[in-house]
XYZ file of C-alpha atoms in Angstrom:
681
model
C 25.426 -14.795 -10.678
C 28.483 -13.051 -10.132
C 28.373 -9.243 -9.050
C 30.155 -8.536 -12.159
C 27.724 -10.268 -14.272
C 24.721 -9.391 -12.392
C 22.344 -6.654 -14.685
C 21.463 -5.299 -11.536
C 24.729 -4.860 -9.826
C 26.091 -2.814 -12.590
C 26.774 1.245 -11.829
C 24.754 3.353 -13.913
C 26.370 6.943 -14.821
C 23.541 10.011 -14.733
C 25.081 13.395 -15.748
C 27.658 13.828 -13.197
C 26.056 11.085 -10.636
C 27.396 7.557 -10.221
C 24.290 5.019 -8.819
C 25.747 2.131 -7.700
C 23.546 -0.389 -8.876
C 19.844 -0.313 -10.841
C 17.509 -0.489 -8.087
C 15.248 2.255 -7.197
C 12.576 3.421 -5.139
C 10.289 5.850 -7.552
C 8.597 8.879 -5.661
C 5.490 8.051 -3.853
C 4.152 10.007 -0.793
C 3.459 7.685 2.316
C 1.512 10.398 4.173
C 4.419 10.682 6.803
C 4.994 14.405 6.686
C 4.112 16.558 9.706
C 2.523 20.123 9.017
C 3.635 19.193 5.204
C 7.276 19.004 6.358
C 9.888 15.547 5.901
C 10.467 15.408 9.509
C 12.066 12.033 11.460
C 9.755 9.305 10.594
C 9.923 10.540 6.878
C 13.815 10.736 6.786
C 13.950 7.429 8.766
C 11.915 5.575 6.243
C 14.260 6.645 3.604
C 17.317 6.192 5.105
C 16.273 2.514 5.941
C 16.238 1.709 2.320
C 19.823 3.378 1.724
C 21.015 1.112 4.769
C 19.196 -1.651 2.727
C 21.666 -1.006 -0.579
C 19.207 1.084 -2.653
C 21.087 3.227 -5.356
C 18.697 5.942 -5.638
C 15.241 6.632 -3.367
C 12.994 9.629 -4.721
C 10.974 11.223 -2.062
C 7.993 13.462 -1.909
C 5.391 11.893 -4.465
C 3.958 15.040 -5.605
C 5.629 17.695 -3.692
C 3.572 20.708 -4.270
C 4.704 24.223 -5.042
C 2.031 26.381 -4.538
C -0.339 27.123 -1.967
C -3.359 26.213 -4.188
C -2.464 22.831 -5.003
C -2.938 21.686 -1.057
C -2.074 18.255 0.138
C -4.320 15.806 -1.256
C -2.317 13.231 0.798
C 0.345 14.706 3.153
C 2.439 16.247 0.059
C 5.362 18.191 1.011
C 4.958 21.290 1.010
C 7.984 23.151 -1.150
C 6.455 26.722 -1.493
C 7.697 27.162 2.243
C 11.318 28.020 2.950
C 11.344 26.280 6.201
C 11.133 22.540 4.145
C 14.699 23.371 3.340
C 16.768 22.234 6.328
C 14.243 18.930 6.824
C 15.295 17.847 3.238
C 19.113 18.879 4.206
C 18.932 16.522 7.262
C 17.165 13.568 4.736
C 19.611 14.139 1.942
C 22.284 13.805 4.321
C 20.800 10.723 6.342
C 20.506 8.797 2.911
C 23.693 10.192 1.556
C 25.935 8.949 4.723
C 25.291 5.203 3.426
C 25.812 5.637 0.055
C 22.637 6.502 -1.902
C 21.228 9.187 -4.030
C 17.868 10.925 -3.463
C 15.953 13.295 -5.478
C 12.648 14.337 -4.931
C 9.245 14.759 -7.232
C 7.824 18.512 -7.528
C 4.089 19.223 -8.675
C 1.457 21.397 -9.346
C -1.560 19.022 -8.542
C -4.063 20.921 -10.891
C -7.482 19.428 -10.623
C -6.025 16.527 -8.840
C -6.912 17.774 -5.168
C -9.722 19.757 -3.219
C -10.400 23.013 -2.748
C -11.674 22.787 1.143
C -8.543 22.619 2.430
C -6.014 25.136 4.501
C -6.761 28.398 2.713
C -9.713 27.390 0.590
C -8.134 28.812 -2.325
C -9.679 27.205 -5.720
C -8.223 24.280 -7.730
C -7.745 25.286 -11.200
C -6.944 23.264 -14.730
C -6.642 24.236 -18.074
C -10.190 23.763 -18.788
C -13.299 23.468 -16.592
C -13.282 19.515 -16.503
C -14.071 17.824 -13.325
C -11.512 14.828 -12.038
C -14.103 12.003 -10.412
C -11.546 10.988 -7.978
C -10.963 13.844 -5.920
C -14.135 15.688 -7.003
C -13.367 19.116 -7.398
C -14.817 21.529 -10.087
C -11.642 23.450 -11.213
C -11.609 27.210 -12.397
C -9.969 27.635 -15.425
C -6.475 28.810 -15.427
C -5.457 32.318 -16.163
C -2.481 34.167 -17.802
C -1.418 35.500 -14.337
C -1.916 31.947 -12.596
C 0.399 30.533 -15.204
C 3.131 33.306 -14.741
C 2.787 32.712 -10.835
C 2.812 28.773 -11.064
C 6.046 29.056 -13.434
C 7.787 31.014 -10.749
C 6.571 28.301 -7.953
C 8.097 25.713 -9.707
C 11.678 27.519 -10.325
C 11.529 28.840 -6.077
C 10.755 24.967 -5.170
C 13.713 23.198 -7.119
C 15.663 25.940 -5.767
C 14.525 25.023 -2.396
C 15.433 21.211 -2.878
C 18.677 22.212 -4.760
C 19.640 23.883 -1.289
C 18.157 21.006 0.603
C 21.083 18.795 -0.997
C 18.959 16.630 -3.327
C 20.910 15.032 -6.013
C 17.848 16.110 -8.583
C 14.384 16.711 -8.910
C 11.842 14.880 -11.338
C 8.514 16.741 -12.478
C 5.452 15.171 -11.958
C 3.558 14.900 -15.371
C 1.073 12.477 -15.245
C -2.370 13.657 -13.933
C -1.373 16.754 -13.008
C -1.414 20.267 -13.784
C 1.755 20.046 -16.503
C -0.040 17.123 -18.386
C -3.393 18.378 -18.030
C -2.341 20.569 -20.618
C -1.225 18.000 -22.471
C -3.803 15.557 -22.597
C -7.200 16.309 -25.197
C -9.609 14.942 -22.437
C -8.745 17.627 -20.180
C -7.581 20.545 -22.307
C -10.318 22.403 -24.409
C -8.919 25.439 -24.744
C -8.176 27.565 -28.053
C -5.702 30.464 -27.374
C -1.754 29.667 -27.086
C -2.105 26.881 -24.816
C -4.558 24.472 -26.648
C -4.811 22.913 -30.002
C -1.797 22.256 -31.176
C 0.871 19.665 -29.401
C 3.216 22.838 -29.353
C 0.852 25.089 -27.920
C -0.553 22.003 -25.484
C 3.254 21.501 -24.330
C 4.095 25.365 -24.177
C 3.465 25.382 -20.025
C 5.752 22.543 -19.529
C 8.123 24.121 -21.821
C 8.181 27.180 -19.863
C 8.533 25.759 -16.391
C 11.193 23.507 -17.759
C 12.742 26.540 -18.954
C 12.419 28.393 -15.669
C 13.172 25.851 -13.216
C 16.913 25.215 -15.500
C 17.754 28.873 -14.765
C 17.346 28.806 -11.544
C 18.825 25.816 -10.339
C 21.987 25.959 -13.325
C 23.188 23.362 -15.851
C 24.657 20.822 -13.596
C 21.530 19.737 -11.260
C 19.855 16.702 -12.441
C 16.309 16.893 -13.987
C 13.871 14.228 -14.831
C 10.343 13.831 -15.785
C 8.134 10.782 -14.526
C 5.606 11.232 -17.528
C 2.705 9.501 -19.038
C 3.240 8.728 -22.825
C 0.138 7.031 -23.227
C -3.191 7.542 -21.356
C -4.589 4.439 -22.735
C -8.203 5.293 -23.109
C -10.114 6.875 -25.977
C -10.338 10.319 -24.576
C -6.819 10.979 -24.086
C -3.190 10.861 -25.614
C -2.408 8.010 -27.581
C 1.159 6.133 -27.900
C 2.416 8.260 -30.953
C 1.011 11.523 -28.757
C 3.240 10.522 -26.110
C 6.083 9.815 -27.822
C 5.898 12.816 -29.534
C 5.719 14.843 -26.126
C 8.327 13.339 -24.650
C 10.521 13.932 -27.635
C 9.664 17.586 -27.638
C 10.468 17.605 -23.831
C 13.806 16.066 -24.709
C 14.606 18.568 -27.456
C 14.617 21.460 -24.994
C 17.650 19.963 -23.699
C 16.860 20.541 -19.955
C 15.949 16.994 -18.726
C 18.176 14.443 -18.113
C 16.176 11.293 -17.431
C 12.794 9.949 -18.468
C 10.551 8.364 -15.685
C 7.698 6.591 -17.979
C 4.121 5.609 -16.830
C 1.283 4.135 -19.351
C -2.673 5.036 -18.226
C -4.395 7.642 -16.944
C -5.323 8.284 -12.869
C -8.548 10.196 -12.924
C -10.788 7.642 -11.735
C -10.362 4.768 -8.990
C -10.330 2.348 -11.885
C -7.913 3.737 -13.951
C -5.520 4.050 -10.986
C -5.805 0.616 -10.211
C -4.608 -0.211 -13.860
C -1.349 2.076 -13.135
C -0.891 0.837 -10.093
C -1.892 -2.665 -10.572
C -1.910 -5.102 -7.849
C -2.789 -8.697 -6.360
C -4.054 -11.092 -9.347
C -2.682 -8.827 -12.150
C 0.338 -9.750 -14.745
C 3.963 -8.869 -13.461
C 5.504 -5.502 -15.246
C 2.316 -4.916 -17.193
C 3.971 -1.766 -18.592
C 7.512 -2.834 -18.852
C 7.404 -3.618 -22.815
C 5.801 -0.436 -23.460
C 8.554 1.327 -21.272
C 11.022 -0.091 -23.116
C 9.615 0.854 -26.575
C 9.876 4.569 -25.178
C 13.366 4.367 -24.377
C 14.159 2.554 -28.042
C 11.981 5.823 -29.319
C 13.990 8.491 -27.608
C 17.462 6.806 -27.198
C 17.038 7.942 -23.827
C 17.825 7.037 -19.847
C 14.334 5.609 -18.812
C 13.302 4.454 -15.525
C 10.187 2.965 -14.812
C 8.197 1.351 -11.591
C 4.405 -0.860 -12.026
C 4.374 -4.050 -10.734
C 8.034 -4.895 -10.404
C 7.900 -6.916 -7.673
C 10.538 -9.670 -7.976
C 14.642 -9.504 -8.541
C 13.839 -11.753 -11.519
C 11.810 -9.719 -13.645
C 14.052 -6.645 -12.520
C 16.864 -8.163 -13.751
C 15.073 -8.947 -17.029
C 14.590 -5.571 -17.356
C 17.804 -4.007 -17.271
C 19.753 -7.332 -18.978
C 17.165 -6.676 -22.061
C 17.841 -2.965 -22.359
C 14.334 -2.512 -21.252
C 15.235 0.101 -18.435
C 18.466 1.782 -17.021
C 16.697 1.809 -13.342
C 14.506 -0.361 -11.977
C 11.832 0.949 -9.949
C 10.676 -1.785 -7.341
C 8.559 0.757 -4.956
C 6.338 -1.365 -3.417
C 8.389 -3.808 -3.207
C 10.881 -2.042 -1.145
C 8.249 -1.037 1.162
C 7.876 -4.677 1.619
C 11.468 -5.173 2.309
C 13.888 -2.275 1.854
C 17.051 -4.423 2.386
C 16.412 -5.827 -1.341
C 19.769 -4.830 -2.918
C 22.152 -5.871 0.167
C 20.273 -8.815 0.139
C 21.267 -9.386 -3.685
C 24.706 -8.364 -3.234
C 24.903 -10.966 -0.051
C 23.738 -13.797 -2.425
C 20.337 -14.074 -0.039
C 17.810 -13.336 -2.637
C 15.541 -16.309 -0.848
C 15.303 -14.037 1.854
C 13.462 -11.430 0.442
C 10.074 -10.619 1.943
C 8.062 -10.730 -0.644
C 5.547 -7.923 -2.293
C 2.397 -9.892 -2.354
C 0.594 -6.778 -4.342
C -2.144 -6.763 -1.376
C -2.278 -2.915 -1.965
C -2.588 -1.826 1.566
C 0.343 0.520 1.242
C -1.600 2.982 -0.916
C -4.764 2.324 0.165
C -4.502 2.727 3.558
C -3.188 6.426 2.647
C -6.593 7.333 1.951
C -8.590 5.556 4.602
C -5.780 5.762 7.439
C -3.751 8.716 7.020
C -0.714 6.497 6.537
C 1.356 4.016 4.164
C 1.960 0.497 5.993
C 3.051 -2.663 4.615
C 0.216 -5.292 4.855
C 3.194 -7.914 6.161
C 6.269 -5.689 7.437
C 5.095 -3.663 10.051
C 8.510 -2.132 10.591
C 8.078 -0.136 7.610
C 6.893 3.662 8.399
C 7.680 3.077 12.235
C 11.676 2.725 11.776
C 12.031 4.833 15.006
C 10.571 1.780 17.264
C 10.199 -1.398 15.055
C 13.491 -3.123 13.693
C 13.336 -4.380 9.940
C 16.441 -6.662 10.912
C 15.930 -8.731 14.266
C 19.110 -8.359 16.685
C 20.174 -11.569 18.524
C 19.390 -11.033 22.195
C 22.320 -10.826 24.464
C 19.969 -12.557 27.285
C 19.274 -15.673 28.370
C 17.720 -18.253 25.328
C 14.182 -18.969 26.665
C 11.526 -21.530 25.478
C 8.735 -19.890 23.449
C 5.590 -21.849 22.687
C 3.426 -20.398 19.831
C -0.087 -21.676 19.866
C -1.451 -21.122 16.186
C 0.582 -20.707 12.723
C -1.282 -18.085 10.926
C 0.376 -14.808 9.974
C 0.570 -13.301 13.827
C 2.223 -16.960 15.310
C 4.148 -17.477 12.229
C 5.728 -13.622 13.041
C 6.050 -14.364 16.595
C 7.890 -17.439 15.875
C 10.068 -15.698 13.317
C 11.137 -12.885 15.290
C 11.534 -15.531 18.397
C 13.629 -17.193 16.763
C 15.560 -15.059 14.665
C 16.260 -13.583 18.427
C 17.988 -16.902 19.491
C 14.837 -18.193 21.625
C 14.084 -21.821 21.308
C 10.485 -21.783 19.590
C 7.905 -24.776 19.449
C 4.861 -23.629 17.298
C 1.597 -25.861 17.993
C -1.386 -25.897 15.076
C -4.555 -27.534 15.212
C -4.553 -27.594 11.175
C -2.518 -29.844 9.305
C -0.638 -26.807 7.327
C 0.134 -22.973 8.265
C -1.760 -20.359 6.953
C -4.709 -19.944 9.390
C -7.452 -16.943 7.662
C -5.021 -16.589 4.750
C -5.676 -19.771 3.589
C -9.244 -18.822 3.800
C -8.390 -15.904 1.543
C -6.498 -17.749 -0.992
C -9.446 -19.666 -1.917
C -10.156 -17.140 -4.440
C -7.649 -18.123 -7.194
C -6.806 -14.313 -8.152
C -5.487 -13.833 -4.715
C -3.586 -16.704 -4.082
C -0.273 -14.344 -4.445
C -1.352 -13.595 -0.676
C 0.230 -17.104 0.565
C 3.828 -15.152 -0.163
C 2.906 -14.023 3.814
C 3.051 -17.554 4.990
C 5.723 -19.039 2.544
C 7.863 -16.335 3.359
C 7.577 -17.071 7.664
C 7.561 -20.085 6.835
C 11.099 -20.226 5.320
C 12.435 -17.825 7.591
C 10.971 -20.110 10.711
C 12.883 -23.465 9.190
C 15.789 -21.062 8.831
C 15.560 -20.618 12.554
C 15.127 -23.823 13.608
C 11.384 -23.481 14.549
C 9.586 -26.597 15.660
C 6.247 -27.364 14.325
C 3.401 -29.897 15.574
C 0.702 -29.621 12.996
C -2.599 -31.605 13.706
C -2.187 -30.790 17.519
C -5.217 -28.827 19.168
C -3.357 -27.746 21.721
C -4.804 -27.412 25.282
C -3.333 -26.375 29.039
C -1.375 -29.696 29.733
C -0.118 -29.837 26.189
C 1.312 -26.274 26.340
C 2.505 -26.954 30.166
C 4.431 -30.128 29.120
C 6.816 -27.850 26.982
C 8.077 -26.073 30.319
C 7.566 -22.488 28.661
C 8.742 -19.396 29.695
C 6.542 -17.518 27.185
C 3.511 -18.486 26.293
C 1.716 -16.614 22.697
C -1.939 -17.258 21.947
C -2.409 -16.649 18.117
C -5.225 -19.007 18.086
C -7.360 -16.745 15.740
C -10.572 -16.784 15.387
C -13.894 -17.905 14.301
C -16.949 -16.698 11.532
C -19.020 -14.539 13.851
C -22.772 -15.026 13.127
C -24.134 -14.454 16.952
C -25.530 -11.140 15.873
C -28.669 -13.082 14.594
C -31.676 -13.010 16.374
C -32.799 -16.186 14.548
C -31.209 -18.943 12.205
C -28.092 -18.938 13.378
C -27.631 -22.316 12.136
C -28.865 -22.118 9.049
C -26.252 -19.370 7.402
C -23.222 -19.956 5.543
C -19.972 -18.071 6.243
C -17.365 -16.473 4.020
C -15.154 -19.213 5.361
C -17.466 -21.946 4.438
C -17.798 -20.694 0.627
C -13.583 -19.852 0.282
C -12.765 -22.883 1.623
C -14.660 -25.129 -0.417
C -16.908 -26.388 2.727
C -19.727 -25.330 1.024
C -20.930 -25.142 -2.166
C -21.989 -21.737 -3.967
C -26.247 -21.188 -4.115
C -28.063 -21.105 -7.061
C -29.579 -17.809 -5.724
C -27.414 -16.366 -3.088
C -27.824 -13.474 -0.472
C -24.229 -12.459 0.710
C -24.819 -10.136 4.111
C -21.480 -8.093 4.619
C -21.489 -6.064 7.933
C -17.641 -5.999 7.831
C -17.052 -3.636 4.890
C -13.275 -5.066 4.047
C -11.794 -7.958 1.958
C -13.639 -11.162 3.368
C -16.801 -9.685 2.109
C -15.816 -8.520 -1.477
C -13.495 -11.896 -1.605
C -16.630 -14.034 -1.094
C -18.721 -11.808 -3.405
C -16.019 -12.516 -6.268
C -15.920 -16.142 -5.590
C -19.617 -16.117 -5.871
C -20.081 -14.140 -8.834
C -17.728 -16.389 -10.321
C -19.173 -19.897 -9.745
C -22.535 -18.313 -11.472
C -24.571 -17.936 -8.625
C -27.566 -15.342 -8.910
C -26.292 -12.699 -6.407
C -27.473 -10.100 -4.221
C -24.859 -8.226 -1.566
C -26.515 -6.716 1.299
C -25.042 -4.253 3.992
C -26.027 -2.206 6.636
C -23.898 0.602 5.685
C -24.202 3.671 2.653
C -21.745 1.936 0.764
C -20.409 -0.698 -0.124
C -17.064 -2.421 1.275
C -15.834 0.961 2.806
C -12.741 -0.169 4.221
C -11.415 -1.740 0.748
C -9.117 0.937 -1.197
C -9.619 2.710 -4.243
C -7.049 0.341 -6.073
C -8.682 -2.810 -4.680
C -12.013 -2.333 -4.920
C -12.108 -2.003 -8.874
C -11.327 -5.364 -9.443
C -14.119 -6.486 -7.437
C -16.349 -4.476 -8.813
C -15.550 -5.759 -12.300
C -16.249 -8.974 -11.093
C -19.607 -8.298 -9.367
C -21.218 -5.903 -11.993
C -20.103 -9.020 -14.708
C -22.384 -11.300 -13.066
C -25.489 -8.884 -12.513
C -25.017 -8.746 -8.714
C -27.711 -6.703 -6.832
C -26.490 -4.271 -4.489
C -28.843 -3.252 -1.490
C -27.494 -0.441 0.922
C -28.603 0.197 4.564
C -30.244 -2.715 5.447
C -29.230 -4.740 8.442
C -29.851 -8.736 8.543
C -32.069 -9.983 11.604
C -32.621 -13.138 11.398
C -33.016 -16.213 9.196
C -35.876 -18.892 8.909
C -36.117 -21.758 6.670
C -39.848 -22.434 4.331
C -39.525 -25.476 2.421
C -36.519 -25.708 0.887
C -35.369 -22.155 0.343
C -34.211 -19.835 3.259
C -36.304 -16.569 4.209
C -33.668 -13.542 5.429
C -35.175 -10.435 7.242
C -33.625 -7.600 6.886
C -34.207 -4.032 9.014
C -33.566 -0.912 7.324
C -32.060 1.412 10.316
C -33.646 4.618 8.807
C -37.198 3.800 8.401
C -37.443 1.025 10.476
C -39.196 -0.432 7.825
C -38.333 -4.333 7.239
C -37.739 -6.789 3.972
C -37.549 -10.329 3.206
C -35.398 -12.165 0.625
C -36.295 -15.819 -0.554
C -33.005 -17.468 -1.631
C -31.292 -20.930 -1.882
C -28.398 -19.728 0.491
C -27.534 -16.842 3.135
C -23.753 -16.145 3.703
C -22.753 -14.134 6.167
C -19.736 -11.956 6.935
C -19.389 -10.286 10.342
C -15.667 -10.749 11.488
C -14.739 -13.361 13.790
C -14.884 -14.239 17.524
C -11.690 -14.871 19.364
C -10.770 -18.588 20.047
C -9.895 -17.362 23.352
C -10.371 -20.759 25.816
C -6.843 -21.731 25.642
C -5.787 -18.376 26.881
C -8.372 -18.223 29.451
C -7.383 -21.703 30.609
C -3.456 -20.905 30.991
C -4.113 -17.151 32.578
C -4.356 -18.157 36.126
C -1.083 -20.189 35.733
C 1.026 -17.390 34.122
C 2.893 -14.405 36.028
C 1.226 -11.577 33.962
C -2.079 -12.888 34.268
C -2.032 -11.965 30.295
C -1.854 -8.582 30.955
C -0.045 -6.039 28.382
C 1.227 -2.854 29.406
C 0.030 -0.778 26.963
C 2.233 2.080 27.734
C 5.564 0.141 27.277
C 4.256 -1.533 24.468
C 3.890 1.362 22.443
C 6.981 3.361 23.125
C 8.683 -0.358 21.968
C 9.928 -1.128 25.805
C 9.987 -4.221 26.709
C 7.088 -5.681 28.906
C 7.624 -6.211 32.977
C 4.031 -6.908 34.306
C 4.094 -9.524 37.420
C 0.624 -9.865 38.630
C 1.426 -13.445 39.908
C 5.253 -14.157 41.023
C 4.471 -17.907 41.428
C 3.357 -17.943 37.426
C 5.550 -20.629 35.770
C 5.404 -18.529 31.849
C 4.450 -15.015 30.525
C 1.548 -15.148 28.663
C 0.229 -12.668 25.485
C -2.368 -13.175 23.211
C -2.007 -11.619 19.590
C -4.056 -11.125 16.590
C -7.417 -12.260 16.048
C -7.132 -14.382 19.259
C -7.882 -10.741 21.173
C -10.754 -9.338 18.397
C -11.084 -9.360 14.717
C -9.073 -7.173 12.930
C -6.769 -7.845 9.985
C -3.228 -9.484 8.730
C -1.173 -6.185 9.687
C -2.785 -5.927 12.791
C -1.957 -9.251 13.401
C 1.724 -8.981 12.372
C 2.360 -5.614 14.202
C 0.807 -7.196 17.612
C 3.772 -10.145 16.893
C 6.814 -7.810 16.285
C 6.386 -5.012 18.602
C 5.681 -7.964 21.437
C 8.357 -10.564 20.732
C 11.349 -8.117 19.469
C 11.582 -6.961 23.427
C 11.634 -10.634 24.714
């Protein structure tokens, strides 16, 4: 498609601002702030999108305007004057690459916690607790309302002083729309009851901000137009509210949301992930655009260019939010412009980015280890200006394929040896659950990139030391992964079935199954969902005090739905010790760590998830022949410098191992291992 005919490459005029195409990244908080300020890491993250050709990047999801709206997840603190120079540095950096930049501002209301920083009470229109953040709010008073309106105006002024092209008011799940919704507003004063009263606070905020920033500054709203539940706003309510706000004459665009976010289950529909339909609220956003005749933005699982192009071509959207897609690949627009759509790294809907904010304190893409690490990790791998080396990679899972991709992109000669008949490693196991087959995009994209760069693959090759040495390598990278770990059992190790066996089809699900999960991450839950779908009578036992503690809030609801639908039993605080056979049944013995009691379960099948043990035989066979003895200089690795360890000057090659060949971790760790080692080879 030519530039002239591609809907995504057409400019869009928003007030005085011309956006050069229709690609945008909507506001989100990646938790990259330092002391509440958007410093270098934050700036580099958004500059990368600007380098990648995006028209508009929005920063600061839920940037807070008041002290009694403390950070929920690293939010920018707009109530402090010192934020202005940091905003200015960021806007200058983004503008230098031809993109526009806006910021989202809010008061979180009840959607935060009181036990942070100044320990001020959380407030809301009414004393209705939010389940997700668990605070019991104070009912907002008249002086609170006056103060917060002033805070909005001052915060907007700081954003303008920081060079922003505009601001967006967050109006879903936060204080402003907590006034709108009958689920959260039980008032009987001038701020409750009829629609005019429930929108009064929003209108007062808009008026105060407009007076402070002037008539030309761009203001928009990311607002809910249907809360999609019986307690909240209907579609008719939402469109009426949108029209009421537009009637003030203060807004320049609408960014449409459908759903509510006061529980993790509800949030998982607003931010839908793997296994859910593409762009589920796109038609709804188009209906709002038709009803309001106003510029409309929208983002919700628009993860591919074809869907984005359809959204603009059919008049549903004016600007397309591909937010998680740009976390996976910040250069989407550039690749479209250059006719390289096939090279776009796909968003696979894993939800690791948003879920990790809560349990890891920073957003990271499951398969782009450069995102959020722009200061040290490259999004575009540069060709080496040194000699082209012979590199042998053993293993074609995520770690091995990333190593091969990076090495070949640098211009090295790469051969991959893989024992199986195709690439994928443990990702193939995960994809055994139909809902999660999208995860194969991690493998498919790397295979395409490796083929583009001339990597040689040798499948069905169980490599031994002689096979590697025959290739006369300069560098050997062991990415052989691991095998299911059942060694913790005191007895009956040969009797248990692993989650790999279930998901790969090597073992059929039993009629009555005990699934023991001592990993607490996706593998156990994936097997649980598979077993539930197969009709097994299922009990899930774990030594943890909660189920799957490392599965984040946008992912666990869909697992829970499956296991509750199957009426699975959940048993916490039980540690599997051993398994024995009695007749045609298995008897599992489980220990309670707290009262030291033991219980037994009689089942047809015991399925175990306890991570993996490294496949390390080849590594140790090659180690004596290597120059570095397998050693990695961690200081150099962390600083992004090349490795220079030499323990054996007579060695023939440098040896490294990565991913689960080191220890049981996850896909992101495997890919990060590969990128940061190989980028400097």
